Every structure is written in C-alpha cells, then in structure tokens.
C-alpha cells in the first residue's frame, strides 16, 4: 500500500459485465479523474486495452470496487469483481485493494443527471464516474485511518 504523503498513482475499476469503469488518481493530491469506460463481454475485458492502461499510467496500486448487498452480504457480482481483481494482480503483478462500492452507481447516476445525463446508461455509461467515486472513497478512508 502507498504510504500516506507519498506520491503514488492508482487505477480504480468499477467492474461490470458489459462495461468496466476506470479512473486514475494520485495519492499526493488526493484527486481522481475518470478515464474512458472499457467494454466487456460477460465481464471479460479486452486485455490489450488494460495492458495499454497499465503501460500508460504505471500504477503503484489498483483499487477494484466490490459490489455487496446493503446488509454487507456478498452476491454473484462480488465473486466476479474479486475474480477480475485477482486477474489484474496475476496479469500485471499489481497489488489490488478491494473497496466496498455500495451506492456508488446511484451516486454516479445522480451526478450524471445533475450534468444533463438523460438516463440512457447503455449509450452513455456512468461506470467511470462510479470508478472515480470508488477511488475517492478509498483515498478518503485511507487518509482518515492514518
């Protein structure tokens, strides 16, 4: 894990079966930005696109949003998101942190609507907004625990 106060680059992912949201952040500035959403087929991304992302950003850490039910229990998508994170670890030799992403999709939709999104999430996904929110939440929690 990056040390508090150090400058580290982090990639964050909001895993989905049709698309995967991506965000990048810096621990020094505690800021995150959305990157283009990746297409997926039944949860399987284009690994070459991911390889390019890792090459371009050279992250020190990866954060994957972990979808859980409101009561904290896990579901099928939780297992699939963990599998995705484990594959990122195996393919790119990266440390992967998982972060509870409860309500990030709802928050992403609300944020998009405030900026004029018309609600067609298939044509204009909000997954990368969710990935940014996941990363901001992870950084905030980490900062408050240090």
PDB file of C-alpha atoms in Angstrom:
ATOM      1  CA  UNK A   1       0.000   0.000   0.000  1.00  0.00           C
ATOM      2  CA  UNK A   2       1.222   3.508  -0.701  1.00  0.00           C
ATOM      3  CA  UNK A   3       2.431   5.393   2.358  1.00  0.00           C
ATOM      4  CA  UNK A   4       0.410   8.468   3.393  1.00  0.00           C
ATOM      5  CA  UNK A   5       2.065  11.579   1.981  1.00  0.00           C
ATOM      6  CA  UNK A   6       3.826   9.730  -0.817  1.00  0.00           C
ATOM      7  CA  UNK A   7       3.058  10.322  -4.457  1.00  0.00           C
ATOM      8  CA  UNK A   8       1.507   7.172  -5.883  1.00  0.00           C
ATOM      9  CA  UNK A   9      -0.606   6.579  -8.959  1.00  0.00           C
ATOM     10  CA  UNK A  10      -3.679   4.403  -8.519  1.00  0.00           C
ATOM     11  CA  UNK A  11      -6.018   2.909 -11.102  1.00  0.00           C
ATOM     12  CA  UNK A  12      -9.564   2.134  -9.968  1.00  0.00           C
ATOM     13  CA  UNK A  13     -12.155  -0.068 -11.616  1.00  0.00           C
ATOM     14  CA  UNK A  14     -15.919  -0.377 -11.383  1.00  0.00           C
ATOM     15  CA  UNK A  15     -16.412  -3.927 -12.667  1.00  0.00           C
ATOM     16  CA  UNK A  16     -19.432  -4.765 -14.775  1.00  0.00           C
ATOM     17  CA  UNK A  17     -20.418  -7.496 -17.184  1.00  0.00           C
ATOM     18  CA  UNK A  18     -20.931  -5.101 -20.151  1.00  0.00           C
ATOM     19  CA  UNK A  19     -18.593  -2.277 -19.253  1.00  0.00           C
ATOM     20  CA  UNK A  20     -15.868  -1.532 -16.747  1.00  0.00           C
ATOM     21  CA  UNK A  21     -15.434   1.969 -15.388  1.00  0.00           C
ATOM     22  CA  UNK A  22     -11.909   3.274 -14.997  1.00  0.00           C
ATOM     23  CA  UNK A  23     -10.418   6.143 -13.013  1.00  0.00           C
ATOM     24  CA  UNK A  24      -6.901   7.247 -12.162  1.00  0.00           C
ATOM     25  CA  UNK A  25      -5.785   9.106  -9.084  1.00  0.00           C
ATOM     26  CA  UNK A  26      -2.809  10.499  -7.218  1.00  0.00           C
ATOM     27  CA  UNK A  27      -2.352   9.965  -3.506  1.00  0.00           C
ATOM     28  CA  UNK A  28      -0.343  13.167  -3.047  1.00  0.00           C
ATOM     29  CA  UNK A  29      -3.160  15.401  -4.334  1.00  0.00           C
ATOM     30  CA  UNK A  30      -5.949  13.036  -3.201  1.00  0.00           C
ATOM     31  CA  UNK A  31      -7.566  13.606  -6.590  1.00  0.00           C
ATOM     32  CA  UNK A  32      -9.082  11.242  -9.136  1.00  0.00           C
ATOM     33  CA  UNK A  33     -10.185  11.575 -12.757  1.00  0.00           C
ATOM     34  CA  UNK A  34     -12.407   9.465 -14.957  1.00  0.00           C
ATOM     35  CA  UNK A  35     -10.928   7.587 -17.904  1.00  0.00           C
ATOM     36  CA  UNK A  36     -12.859   6.098 -20.827  1.00  0.00           C
ATOM     37  CA  UNK A  37     -15.061   3.139 -19.953  1.00  0.00           C
ATOM     38  CA  UNK A  38     -13.872  -0.250 -21.197  1.00  0.00           C
ATOM     39  CA  UNK A  39     -16.239  -2.609 -22.995  1.00  0.00           C
ATOM     40  CA  UNK A  40     -16.611  -6.120 -21.609  1.00  0.00           C
ATOM     41  CA  UNK A  41     -18.266  -9.292 -22.835  1.00  0.00           C
ATOM     42  CA  UNK A  42     -19.856 -11.130 -19.920  1.00  0.00           C
ATOM     43  CA  UNK A  43     -17.323  -9.465 -17.628  1.00  0.00           C
ATOM     44  CA  UNK A  44     -14.302 -10.235 -19.787  1.00  0.00           C
ATOM     45  CA  UNK A  45     -12.420  -7.097 -20.831  1.00  0.00           C
ATOM     46  CA  UNK A  46     -10.142  -6.531 -23.794  1.00  0.00           C
ATOM     47  CA  UNK A  47      -6.898  -7.410 -22.020  1.00  0.00           C
ATOM     48  CA  UNK A  48      -4.863  -5.467 -24.594  1.00  0.00           C
ATOM     49  CA  UNK A  49      -6.722  -2.276 -23.616  1.00  0.00           C
ATOM     50  CA  UNK A  50      -5.929  -2.986 -19.978  1.00  0.00           C
ATOM     51  CA  UNK A  51      -2.297  -3.653 -20.846  1.00  0.00           C
ATOM     52  CA  UNK A  52      -2.186  -0.230 -22.526  1.00  0.00           C
ATOM     53  CA  UNK A  53      -3.744   1.412 -19.447  1.00  0.00           C
ATOM     54  CA  UNK A  54      -1.145  -0.162 -17.174  1.00  0.00           C
ATOM     55  CA  UNK A  55       1.635   0.829 -19.560  1.00  0.00           C
ATOM     56  CA  UNK A  56       0.384   4.424 -19.841  1.00  0.00           C
ATOM     57  CA  UNK A  57      -0.276   5.045 -16.132  1.00  0.00           C
ATOM     58  CA  UNK A  58       2.172   2.653 -14.421  1.00  0.00           C
ATOM     59  CA  UNK A  59       0.060   2.428 -11.249  1.00  0.00           C
ATOM     60  CA  UNK A  60       1.507   1.586  -7.867  1.00  0.00           C
ATOM     61  CA  UNK A  61      -1.805   0.115  -6.746  1.00  0.00           C
ATOM     62  CA  UNK A  62      -5.152  -0.952  -8.183  1.00  0.00           C
ATOM     63  CA  UNK A  63      -8.492  -0.498  -6.424  1.00  0.00           C
ATOM     64  CA  UNK A  64     -11.463  -2.607  -7.526  1.00  0.00           C
ATOM     65  CA  UNK A  65     -14.953  -1.757  -6.352  1.00  0.00           C
ATOM     66  CA  UNK A  66     -16.590  -4.636  -4.534  1.00  0.00           C
ATOM     67  CA  UNK A  67     -20.355  -4.789  -5.027  1.00  0.00           C
ATOM     68  CA  UNK A  68     -22.125  -6.026  -1.912  1.00  0.00           C
ATOM     69  CA  UNK A  69     -25.721  -6.010  -0.763  1.00  0.00           C
ATOM     70  CA  UNK A  70     -26.878  -3.234   1.550  1.00  0.00           C
ATOM     71  CA  UNK A  71     -26.563  -5.614   4.531  1.00  0.00           C
ATOM     72  CA  UNK A  72     -22.917  -6.281   3.577  1.00  0.00           C
ATOM     73  CA  UNK A  73     -23.533  -9.771   2.271  1.00  0.00           C
ATOM     74  CA  UNK A  74     -21.874 -10.876  -0.932  1.00  0.00           C
ATOM     75  CA  UNK A  75     -23.534 -11.816  -4.216  1.00  0.00           C
ATOM     76  CA  UNK A  76     -22.520 -13.264  -7.576  1.00  0.00           C
ATOM     77  CA  UNK A  77     -21.174  -9.900  -8.794  1.00  0.00           C
ATOM     78  CA  UNK A  78     -18.987  -9.726  -5.670  1.00  0.00           C
ATOM     79  CA  UNK A  79     -17.346 -13.007  -6.660  1.00  0.00           C
ATOM     80  CA  UNK A  80     -16.886 -11.829 -10.244  1.00  0.00           C
ATOM     81  CA  UNK A  81     -15.360  -8.494  -9.179  1.00  0.00           C
ATOM     82  CA  UNK A  82     -12.915 -10.362  -6.905  1.00  0.00           C
ATOM     83  CA  UNK A  83     -12.011 -12.650  -9.804  1.00  0.00           C
ATOM     84  CA  UNK A  84     -11.387  -9.598 -12.016  1.00  0.00           C
ATOM     85  CA  UNK A  85      -9.144  -8.065  -9.336  1.00  0.00           C
ATOM     86  CA  UNK A  86      -7.258 -11.323  -8.915  1.00  0.00           C
ATOM     87  CA  UNK A  87      -6.706 -11.481 -12.671  1.00  0.00           C
ATOM     88  CA  UNK A  88      -5.342  -7.920 -12.654  1.00  0.00           C
ATOM     89  CA  UNK A  89      -2.963  -8.989  -9.895  1.00  0.00           C
ATOM     90  CA  UNK A  90      -1.874 -12.079 -11.834  1.00  0.00           C
ATOM     91  CA  UNK A  91      -1.510 -10.469 -15.266  1.00  0.00           C
ATOM     92  CA  UNK A  92       0.090  -7.193 -14.220  1.00  0.00           C
ATOM     93  CA  UNK A  93       1.747  -8.166 -10.916  1.00  0.00           C
ATOM     94  CA  UNK A  94      -0.085  -5.337  -9.151  1.00  0.00           C
ATOM     95  CA  UNK A  95      -1.256  -5.060  -5.588  1.00  0.00           C
ATOM     96  CA  UNK A  96      -5.065  -4.961  -5.651  1.00  0.00           C
ATOM     97  CA  UNK A  97      -7.220  -3.449  -2.922  1.00  0.00           C
ATOM     98  CA  UNK A  98     -10.949  -4.057  -2.859  1.00  0.00           C
ATOM     99  CA  UNK A  99     -13.298  -1.294  -1.712  1.00  0.00           C
ATOM    100  CA  UNK A 100     -16.964  -1.517  -0.753  1.00  0.00           C
ATOM    101  CA  UNK A 101     -18.770   0.255  -3.569  1.00  0.00           C
ATOM    102  CA  UNK A 102     -22.264   0.338  -2.062  1.00  0.00           C
ATOM    103  CA  UNK A 103     -24.318   3.184  -3.547  1.00  0.00           C
ATOM    104  CA  UNK A 104     -21.580   4.417  -5.921  1.00  0.00           C
ATOM    105  CA  UNK A 105     -23.657   3.582  -9.011  1.00  0.00           C
ATOM    106  CA  UNK A 106     -26.607   5.508  -7.591  1.00  0.00           C
ATOM    107  CA  UNK A 107     -24.323   8.446  -6.728  1.00  0.00           C
ATOM    108  CA  UNK A 108     -22.785   8.290 -10.225  1.00  0.00           C
ATOM    109  CA  UNK A 109     -26.242   8.390 -11.828  1.00  0.00           C
ATOM    110  CA  UNK A 110     -27.245  11.343  -9.646  1.00  0.00           C
ATOM    111  CA  UNK A 111     -24.056  13.206 -10.549  1.00  0.00           C
ATOM    112  CA  UNK A 112     -24.548  12.466 -14.267  1.00  0.00           C
ATOM    113  CA  UNK A 113     -28.183  13.623 -14.104  1.00  0.00           C
ATOM    114  CA  UNK A 114     -27.070  16.882 -12.483  1.00  0.00           C
ATOM    115  CA  UNK A 115     -24.859  17.394 -15.552  1.00  0.00           C
ATOM    116  CA  UNK A 116     -27.666  16.718 -18.042  1.00  0.00           C
ATOM    117  CA  UNK A 117     -27.497  12.935 -18.495  1.00  0.00           C
ATOM    118  CA  UNK A 118     -30.806  11.749 -19.952  1.00  0.00           C
ATOM    119  CA  UNK A 119     -30.802   8.297 -18.353  1.00  0.00           C
ATOM    120  CA  UNK A 120     -29.695   6.155 -21.298  1.00  0.00           C
ATOM    121  CA  UNK A 121     -26.929   4.382 -19.374  1.00  0.00           C
ATOM    122  CA  UNK A 122     -26.243   1.826 -22.069  1.00  0.00           C
ATOM    123  CA  UNK A 123     -25.455   4.530 -24.647  1.00  0.00           C
ATOM    124  CA  UNK A 124     -23.708   6.791 -22.114  1.00  0.00           C
ATOM    125  CA  UNK A 125     -22.469   4.667 -19.202  1.00  0.00           C
ATOM    126  CA  UNK A 126     -21.650   6.194 -15.838  1.00  0.00           C
ATOM    127  CA  UNK A 127     -19.226   3.426 -14.845  1.00  0.00           C
ATOM    128  CA  UNK A 128     -16.154   5.664 -14.928  1.00  0.00           C
ATOM    129  CA  UNK A 129     -17.900   8.181 -12.665  1.00  0.00           C
ATOM    130  CA  UNK A 130     -18.517   5.261 -10.287  1.00  0.00           C
ATOM    131  CA  UNK A 131     -14.834   4.239 -10.572  1.00  0.00           C
ATOM    132  CA  UNK A 132     -13.796   7.808  -9.650  1.00  0.00           C
ATOM    133  CA  UNK A 133     -16.164   7.741  -6.657  1.00  0.00           C
ATOM    134  CA  UNK A 134     -14.738   4.363  -5.586  1.00  0.00           C
ATOM    135  CA  UNK A 135     -11.197   5.753  -5.765  1.00  0.00           C
ATOM    136  CA  UNK A 136     -12.121   8.960  -3.938  1.00  0.00           C
ATOM    137  CA  UNK A 137     -13.812   6.883  -1.224  1.00  0.00           C
ATOM    138  CA  UNK A 138     -10.791   4.600  -0.903  1.00  0.00           C
ATOM    139  CA  UNK A 139      -8.396   7.567  -0.623  1.00  0.00           C
ATOM    140  CA  UNK A 140     -10.656   9.322   1.887  1.00  0.00           C
ATOM    141  CA  UNK A 141     -10.958   6.218   4.065  1.00  0.00           C
ATOM    142  CA  UNK A 142      -7.222   5.636   3.907  1.00  0.00           C
ATOM    143  CA  UNK A 143      -6.490   9.261   4.864  1.00  0.00           C
ATOM    144  CA  UNK A 144      -8.887   9.112   7.832  1.00  0.00           C
ATOM    145  CA  UNK A 145      -7.283   5.873   9.066  1.00  0.00           C
ATOM    146  CA  UNK A 146      -3.748   7.258   9.043  1.00  0.00           C
TER     147      UNK A 146
END
